[in-house]
Amino acid sequence: MRTTFHLKTLAVAIATLSVASMANAAGLDRSGQDVTAFFQDGTYAEAVYTYIDADVSGYDSANVNPGQNDYERGNKTGDIAESYDFFRYGVKTDINDTFSVGVLYDEPFGAAAEYTQSNFVASNNPQASGGALVADGVAPQTAGAIALAESTAAGENTNVEVRSQSLTGILGMKFGANKNFQIYGGPVAQRIQSETKLRGLAYGPASGYTSTSNPDMDYGYIAGFSFSKPEIALKAALTYRSEIDHDIEISETYPIAAISAIAGQGGDPSTVPVPQILAASTQVNNYKITTPKSVNFDFQTGINPTTLATAKVRWVPWSDFAITPPLYNEVSTNAARPDGLNLVEYDDDQWQVELGLAKRVAPALAISGTVGWDSGAGDPTTSLGPVDGYYSVGLGAKYNVTENWAVSAGGKYLWFGDAQGALPTDKIVADFEDNDGFIAGVKISYQAR
C-alpha cells in the first residue's frame, strides 16, 4: 500500500533540487553542505547523485605583456568547465524522544576546469612566442625566459582539479515542553587534494608551473540549533561549520625558478636541457590550506494541507580563503611584493539564497519548484574559475514507491554572472560573458517513523 504525503514530510520532495552548489559559482563551493537529512522524522536514510554540466567560455587577452594590465579582447577560450558528478549520503535515527544521531557524507569543495585553446595553452613554437613578445614591447631577456618556460610544457593545457570528501557525525538533543527545540553538533573529518597546471602566454613567466597536493585528512566540527512545530510543518535550523586547517605535502615545479637561478649564476638557460630545468625547479614542501567556515539556515512551513514553502540561506567567507603554495609564493616575492602572491584568492564572501514550493498532487506524488541566487566571490576572479555567481530555476518530483521507500528527481538551470579572469598580479587575462549550465539529481530515500 502506498503512503500519502503528510504536510510535515513534503520538504523531502524538493531536497534533490538543493543538493548542488555550482563549484565555480563562489569560490570552491560544490555541495552546499546540506544537513537537512538530520531533521527528518524517525529513522531516515538517503543516497543522492548529482551531475553538473556548465558552459563557461569567453575570450583571452591579446595583451600578453606581463608588465601591462590593459585587457584587449583576443581569441575564444572554448568551454573551460568540465562536467562533474558527486554523491551525498545521510542516515539518521532517534535513540529516544530526546536524543538523535546521524552520519552525513558529502563532497563540499571542488573545481574542474581546463583550457584547450587560446593563450592558456603552451605554445608548440616557443621561439616564435618569444619573438612575438619582443614585438609587443617585452624586454628580450624577459621574453626569452617566458619562451623557455613555455618550452618545458609545449602543447600542454592549463587545468585545475580540486577534490574533497567530508564525513560528519551529529548528536542532537531535543528539549522544551513539547520537544520543539534541539541543539546538535559533532565532529567533521575532511579530506582534500588538488592539482594545478598553468600553461600559455596568459601566465607570462608563470607558464609551466605545476603543483600536486597530496591527499590530507583533517578535522573540524559542526554545531547548530533548530526549532520545529509539527502541526504546521514548521522547521527552522541554523547550522555552523568550523574552518578546517590542512597541513598538506605539495610537489611544485616552477621552471622560471631554475631559469632565473641559472641566469643569475652567469649561465645560459637556453643551453640547458628541459629535463634538467624541470628537475632543478621541483620542490616538495608542506603548506597550510584552511577550508572556510560556513553558516546554513534552513526553513520550511506549511501553507495549506498540501503545500509547503521552503527557504535556504548560506554564507561562506571566501574573502578569508587563499591557496599559497610555498615555491610559487617564494618566486613571486620582490621589493614591491615582500609577502609574495597567493595562487588563488577571492575578494568577496558568498551569499546563497534558494526559495521553493512543494505541492502534493496525488496520494504518492509531489512536485516542487525553486528559484535561487548566488552572489559569487568577486569580479575579477581567478582565471581558474571565472564565474561571478548565478541565478537559477529548478523543478523536481518525489514519488513514494512504498510506505517507506521513495524516489526523487529534479533539475536546475543556471545563468552565470559575467566575470573577468585575473592573475594573482591583478592582470586581466580573460573575459567571460553569457554563460549557463544545468544540474540534474536523483535521490533514493528510506523513512520509518
PDB file of C-alpha atoms in Angstrom, residues 132-295:
ATOM      1  CA  ALA A 132      56.007  37.950 -30.626  1.00  0.00           C
ATOM      2  CA  LEU A 133      56.567  39.095 -27.042  1.00  0.00           C
ATOM      3  CA  VAL A 134      59.550  41.223 -28.075  1.00  0.00           C
ATOM      4  CA  ALA A 135      57.434  42.759 -30.837  1.00  0.00           C
ATOM      5  CA  ASP A 136      54.788  43.506 -28.208  1.00  0.00           C
ATOM      6  CA  GLY A 137      57.274  45.536 -26.192  1.00  0.00           C
ATOM      7  CA  VAL A 138      58.500  42.878 -23.748  1.00  0.00           C
ATOM      8  CA  ALA A 139      62.202  43.098 -22.912  1.00  0.00           C
ATOM      9  CA  PRO A 140      64.201  40.452 -24.837  1.00  0.00           C
ATOM     10  CA  GLN A 141      65.561  38.899 -21.628  1.00  0.00           C
ATOM     11  CA  THR A 142      62.056  38.537 -20.171  1.00  0.00           C
ATOM     12  CA  ALA A 143      60.643  37.306 -23.489  1.00  0.00           C
ATOM     13  CA  GLY A 144      63.394  34.701 -23.714  1.00  0.00           C
ATOM     14  CA  ALA A 145      62.705  33.475 -20.187  1.00  0.00           C
ATOM     15  CA  ILE A 146      58.969  33.166 -20.931  1.00  0.00           C
ATOM     16  CA  ALA A 147      59.650  31.314 -24.178  1.00  0.00           C
ATOM     17  CA  LEU A 148      61.981  28.912 -22.357  1.00  0.00           C
ATOM     18  CA  ALA A 149      59.370  28.336 -19.646  1.00  0.00           C
ATOM     19  CA  GLU A 150      56.821  27.647 -22.417  1.00  0.00           C
ATOM     20  CA  SER A 151      59.162  25.049 -23.951  1.00  0.00           C
ATOM     21  CA  THR A 152      59.089  22.959 -20.742  1.00  0.00           C
ATOM     22  CA  ALA A 153      55.372  22.273 -21.299  1.00  0.00           C
ATOM     23  CA  ALA A 154      54.929  22.719 -25.067  1.00  0.00           C
ATOM     24  CA  GLY A 155      51.386  21.926 -26.206  1.00  0.00           C
ATOM     25  CA  GLU A 156      50.023  21.331 -22.706  1.00  0.00           C
ATOM     26  CA  ASN A 157      46.765  22.835 -21.385  1.00  0.00           C
ATOM     27  CA  THR A 158      46.025  24.901 -18.309  1.00  0.00           C
ATOM     28  CA  ASN A 159      43.852  22.894 -15.951  1.00  0.00           C
ATOM     29  CA  VAL A 160      42.872  22.616 -12.301  1.00  0.00           C
ATOM     30  CA  GLU A 161      41.200  19.865 -10.321  1.00  0.00           C
ATOM     31  CA  VAL A 162      40.247  20.014  -6.645  1.00  0.00           C
ATOM     32  CA  ARG A 163      38.517  17.151  -4.851  1.00  0.00           C
ATOM     33  CA  SER A 164      37.258  16.862  -1.296  1.00  0.00           C
ATOM     34  CA  GLN A 165      35.273  14.478   0.865  1.00  0.00           C
ATOM     35  CA  SER A 166      33.646  15.126   4.220  1.00  0.00           C
ATOM     36  CA  LEU A 167      32.186  12.834   6.893  1.00  0.00           C
ATOM     37  CA  THR A 168      30.084  14.445   9.636  1.00  0.00           C
ATOM     38  CA  GLY A 169      28.828  12.818  12.832  1.00  0.00           C
ATOM     39  CA  ILE A 170      25.917  14.532  14.606  1.00  0.00           C
ATOM     40  CA  LEU A 171      24.337  14.089  18.037  1.00  0.00           C
ATOM     41  CA  GLY A 172      21.150  16.056  18.701  1.00  0.00           C
ATOM     42  CA  MET A 173      19.266  16.675  21.929  1.00  0.00           C
ATOM     43  CA  LYS A 174      15.634  17.876  21.960  1.00  0.00           C
ATOM     44  CA  PHE A 175      14.256  19.894  24.837  1.00  0.00           C
ATOM     45  CA  GLY A 176      11.268  22.031  25.812  1.00  0.00           C
ATOM     46  CA  ALA A 177       7.791  21.057  26.938  1.00  0.00           C
ATOM     47  CA  ASN A 178       6.930  19.554  23.543  1.00  0.00           C
ATOM     48  CA  LYS A 179      10.485  18.767  22.446  1.00  0.00           C
ATOM     49  CA  ASN A 180      10.260  21.606  19.901  1.00  0.00           C
ATOM     50  CA  PHE A 181      13.842  22.782  20.408  1.00  0.00           C
ATOM     51  CA  GLN A 182      17.037  20.917  19.537  1.00  0.00           C
ATOM     52  CA  ILE A 183      20.738  21.545  19.848  1.00  0.00           C
ATOM     53  CA  TYR A 184      23.108  19.420  17.814  1.00  0.00           C
ATOM     54  CA  GLY A 185      26.767  19.076  16.949  1.00  0.00           C
ATOM     55  CA  GLY A 186      29.632  16.723  16.301  1.00  0.00           C
ATOM     56  CA  PRO A 187      32.989  16.098  14.618  1.00  0.00           C
ATOM     57  CA  VAL A 188      33.777  16.565  10.923  1.00  0.00           C
ATOM     58  CA  ALA A 189      36.514  14.677   9.067  1.00  0.00           C
ATOM     59  CA  GLN A 190      37.552  16.296   5.782  1.00  0.00           C
ATOM     60  CA  ARG A 191      39.908  15.106   3.043  1.00  0.00           C
ATOM     61  CA  ILE A 192      41.193  17.367   0.248  1.00  0.00           C
ATOM     62  CA  GLN A 193      43.618  17.125  -2.683  1.00  0.00           C
ATOM     63  CA  SER A 194      44.368  19.212  -5.773  1.00  0.00           C
ATOM     64  CA  GLU A 195      46.354  19.503  -8.976  1.00  0.00           C
ATOM     65  CA  THR A 196      47.113  22.689 -10.918  1.00  0.00           C
ATOM     66  CA  LYS A 197      48.850  23.354 -14.246  1.00  0.00           C
ATOM     67  CA  LEU A 198      49.409  26.896 -15.552  1.00  0.00           C
ATOM     68  CA  ARG A 199      50.222  26.986 -19.246  1.00  0.00           C
ATOM     69  CA  GLY A 200      50.423  29.529 -22.057  1.00  0.00           C
ATOM     70  CA  LEU A 201      51.420  33.149 -22.609  1.00  0.00           C
ATOM     71  CA  ALA A 202      48.485  34.318 -20.479  1.00  0.00           C
ATOM     72  CA  TYR A 203      50.543  33.385 -17.407  1.00  0.00           C
ATOM     73  CA  GLY A 204      53.766  35.016 -18.603  1.00  0.00           C
ATOM     74  CA  PRO A 205      56.769  33.816 -16.569  1.00  0.00           C
ATOM     75  CA  ALA A 206      54.456  31.506 -14.559  1.00  0.00           C
ATOM     76  CA  SER A 207      53.786  29.349 -17.647  1.00  0.00           C
ATOM     77  CA  GLY A 208      54.895  25.789 -16.944  1.00  0.00           C
ATOM     78  CA  TYR A 209      54.031  25.944 -13.242  1.00  0.00           C
ATOM     79  CA  THR A 210      52.667  22.620 -11.916  1.00  0.00           C
ATOM     80  CA  SER A 211      51.620  21.619  -8.416  1.00  0.00           C
ATOM     81  CA  THR A 212      50.218  18.419  -6.937  1.00  0.00           C
ATOM     82  CA  SER A 213      48.903  18.437  -3.370  1.00  0.00           C
ATOM     83  CA  ASN A 214      48.772  15.004  -1.756  1.00  0.00           C
ATOM     84  CA  PRO A 215      45.512  13.982  -0.059  1.00  0.00           C
ATOM     85  CA  ASP A 216      45.260  15.246   3.519  1.00  0.00           C
ATOM     86  CA  MET A 217      42.702  14.387   6.196  1.00  0.00           C
ATOM     87  CA  ASP A 218      41.958  16.835   8.988  1.00  0.00           C
ATOM     88  CA  TYR A 219      39.176  17.635  11.432  1.00  0.00           C
ATOM     89  CA  GLY A 220      36.691  20.304  12.468  1.00  0.00           C
ATOM     90  CA  TYR A 221      33.220  20.429  13.955  1.00  0.00           C
ATOM     91  CA  ILE A 222      29.562  21.248  13.314  1.00  0.00           C
ATOM     92  CA  ALA A 223      27.111  22.898  15.742  1.00  0.00           C
ATOM     93  CA  GLY A 224      23.562  24.156  15.430  1.00  0.00           C
ATOM     94  CA  PHE A 225      20.146  24.931  16.843  1.00  0.00           C
ATOM     95  CA  SER A 226      16.711  24.047  15.465  1.00  0.00           C
ATOM     96  CA  PHE A 227      13.030  24.613  16.201  1.00  0.00           C
ATOM     97  CA  SER A 228      10.039  22.632  14.951  1.00  0.00           C
ATOM     98  CA  LYS A 229       6.255  22.877  15.148  1.00  0.00           C
ATOM     99  CA  PRO A 230       4.888  19.704  13.524  1.00  0.00           C
ATOM    100  CA  GLU A 231       1.237  20.794  13.449  1.00  0.00           C
ATOM    101  CA  ILE A 232       2.066  23.418  10.782  1.00  0.00           C
ATOM    102  CA  ALA A 233       5.086  21.600   9.318  1.00  0.00           C
ATOM    103  CA  LEU A 234       7.422  24.330  10.540  1.00  0.00           C
ATOM    104  CA  LYS A 235      11.115  23.534  10.826  1.00  0.00           C
ATOM    105  CA  ALA A 236      13.942  26.040  11.178  1.00  0.00           C
ATOM    106  CA  ALA A 237      17.639  25.268  11.696  1.00  0.00           C
ATOM    107  CA  LEU A 238      20.809  27.344  11.933  1.00  0.00           C
ATOM    108  CA  THR A 239      23.999  25.340  11.347  1.00  0.00           C
ATOM    109  CA  TYR A 240      27.626  26.414  11.772  1.00  0.00           C
ATOM    110  CA  ARG A 241      30.600  24.525  10.342  1.00  0.00           C
ATOM    111  CA  SER A 242      34.098  25.374  11.525  1.00  0.00           C
ATOM    112  CA  GLU A 243      37.194  26.109   9.499  1.00  0.00           C
ATOM    113  CA  ILE A 244      39.447  23.103   8.968  1.00  0.00           C
ATOM    114  CA  ASP A 245      43.227  23.525   8.799  1.00  0.00           C
ATOM    115  CA  HIS A 246      45.049  21.151   6.468  1.00  0.00           C
ATOM    116  CA  ASP A 247      48.818  20.607   6.594  1.00  0.00           C
ATOM    117  CA  ILE A 248      49.466  19.362   3.058  1.00  0.00           C
ATOM    118  CA  GLU A 249      52.522  17.961   1.298  1.00  0.00           C
ATOM    119  CA  ILE A 250      52.847  19.651  -2.098  1.00  0.00           C
ATOM    120  CA  SER A 251      55.141  18.989  -5.046  1.00  0.00           C
ATOM    121  CA  GLU A 252      55.761  22.092  -7.181  1.00  0.00           C
ATOM    122  CA  THR A 253      57.588  22.519 -10.459  1.00  0.00           C
ATOM    123  CA  TYR A 254      58.252  26.140 -11.471  1.00  0.00           C
ATOM    124  CA  PRO A 255      60.608  26.395 -14.483  1.00  0.00           C
ATOM    125  CA  ILE A 256      61.191  30.146 -14.130  1.00  0.00           C
ATOM    126  CA  ALA A 257      62.803  29.487 -10.725  1.00  0.00           C
ATOM    127  CA  ALA A 258      65.547  27.334 -12.282  1.00  0.00           C
ATOM    128  CA  ILE A 259      65.859  29.594 -15.345  1.00  0.00           C
ATOM    129  CA  SER A 260      66.384  32.642 -13.123  1.00  0.00           C
ATOM    130  CA  ALA A 261      68.893  30.786 -10.941  1.00  0.00           C
ATOM    131  CA  ILE A 262      70.952  29.647 -13.937  1.00  0.00           C
ATOM    132  CA  ALA A 263      70.948  33.153 -15.417  1.00  0.00           C
ATOM    133  CA  GLY A 264      71.866  34.623 -12.042  1.00  0.00           C
ATOM    134  CA  GLN A 265      74.947  32.411 -11.913  1.00  0.00           C
ATOM    135  CA  GLY A 266      76.052  33.680 -15.331  1.00  0.00           C
ATOM    136  CA  GLY A 267      74.903  30.637 -17.286  1.00  0.00           C
ATOM    137  CA  ASP A 268      72.788  30.464 -20.436  1.00  0.00           C
ATOM    138  CA  PRO A 269      69.456  28.740 -19.565  1.00  0.00           C
ATOM    139  CA  SER A 270      68.684  28.120 -23.264  1.00  0.00           C
ATOM    140  CA  THR A 271      71.617  25.647 -23.417  1.00  0.00           C
ATOM    141  CA  VAL A 272      70.308  23.563 -20.505  1.00  0.00           C
ATOM    142  CA  PRO A 273      68.166  20.520 -21.444  1.00  0.00           C
ATOM    143  CA  VAL A 274      64.500  20.798 -20.461  1.00  0.00           C
ATOM    144  CA  PRO A 275      64.574  17.711 -18.158  1.00  0.00           C
ATOM    145  CA  GLN A 276      67.435  19.300 -16.230  1.00  0.00           C
ATOM    146  CA  ILE A 277      65.497  22.575 -15.881  1.00  0.00           C
ATOM    147  CA  LEU A 278      62.427  20.702 -14.617  1.00  0.00           C
ATOM    148  CA  ALA A 279      64.486  18.713 -12.103  1.00  0.00           C
ATOM    149  CA  ALA A 280      66.177  21.863 -10.824  1.00  0.00           C
ATOM    150  CA  SER A 281      62.860  23.677 -10.470  1.00  0.00           C
ATOM    151  CA  THR A 282      60.981  20.997  -8.483  1.00  0.00           C
ATOM    152  CA  GLN A 283      60.477  21.181  -4.728  1.00  0.00           C
ATOM    153  CA  VAL A 284      58.449  19.201  -2.205  1.00  0.00           C
ATOM    154  CA  ASN A 285      57.251  21.149   0.825  1.00  0.00           C
ATOM    155  CA  ASN A 286      54.461  21.312   3.373  1.00  0.00           C
ATOM    156  CA  TYR A 287      51.982  24.173   3.467  1.00  0.00           C
ATOM    157  CA  LYS A 288      48.642  25.008   5.023  1.00  0.00           C
ATOM    158  CA  ILE A 289      45.184  25.395   3.474  1.00  0.00           C
ATOM    159  CA  THR A 290      42.272  26.410   5.656  1.00  0.00           C
ATOM    160  CA  THR A 291      38.908  25.469   4.175  1.00  0.00           C
ATOM    161  CA  PRO A 292      36.344  28.105   5.151  1.00  0.00           C
ATOM    162  CA  LYS A 293      33.752  28.083   7.883  1.00  0.00           C
ATOM    163  CA  SER A 294      30.101  28.415   6.842  1.00  0.00           C
ATOM    164  CA  VAL A 295      26.615  29.115   8.160  1.00  0.00           C
TER     165      VAL A 295
END
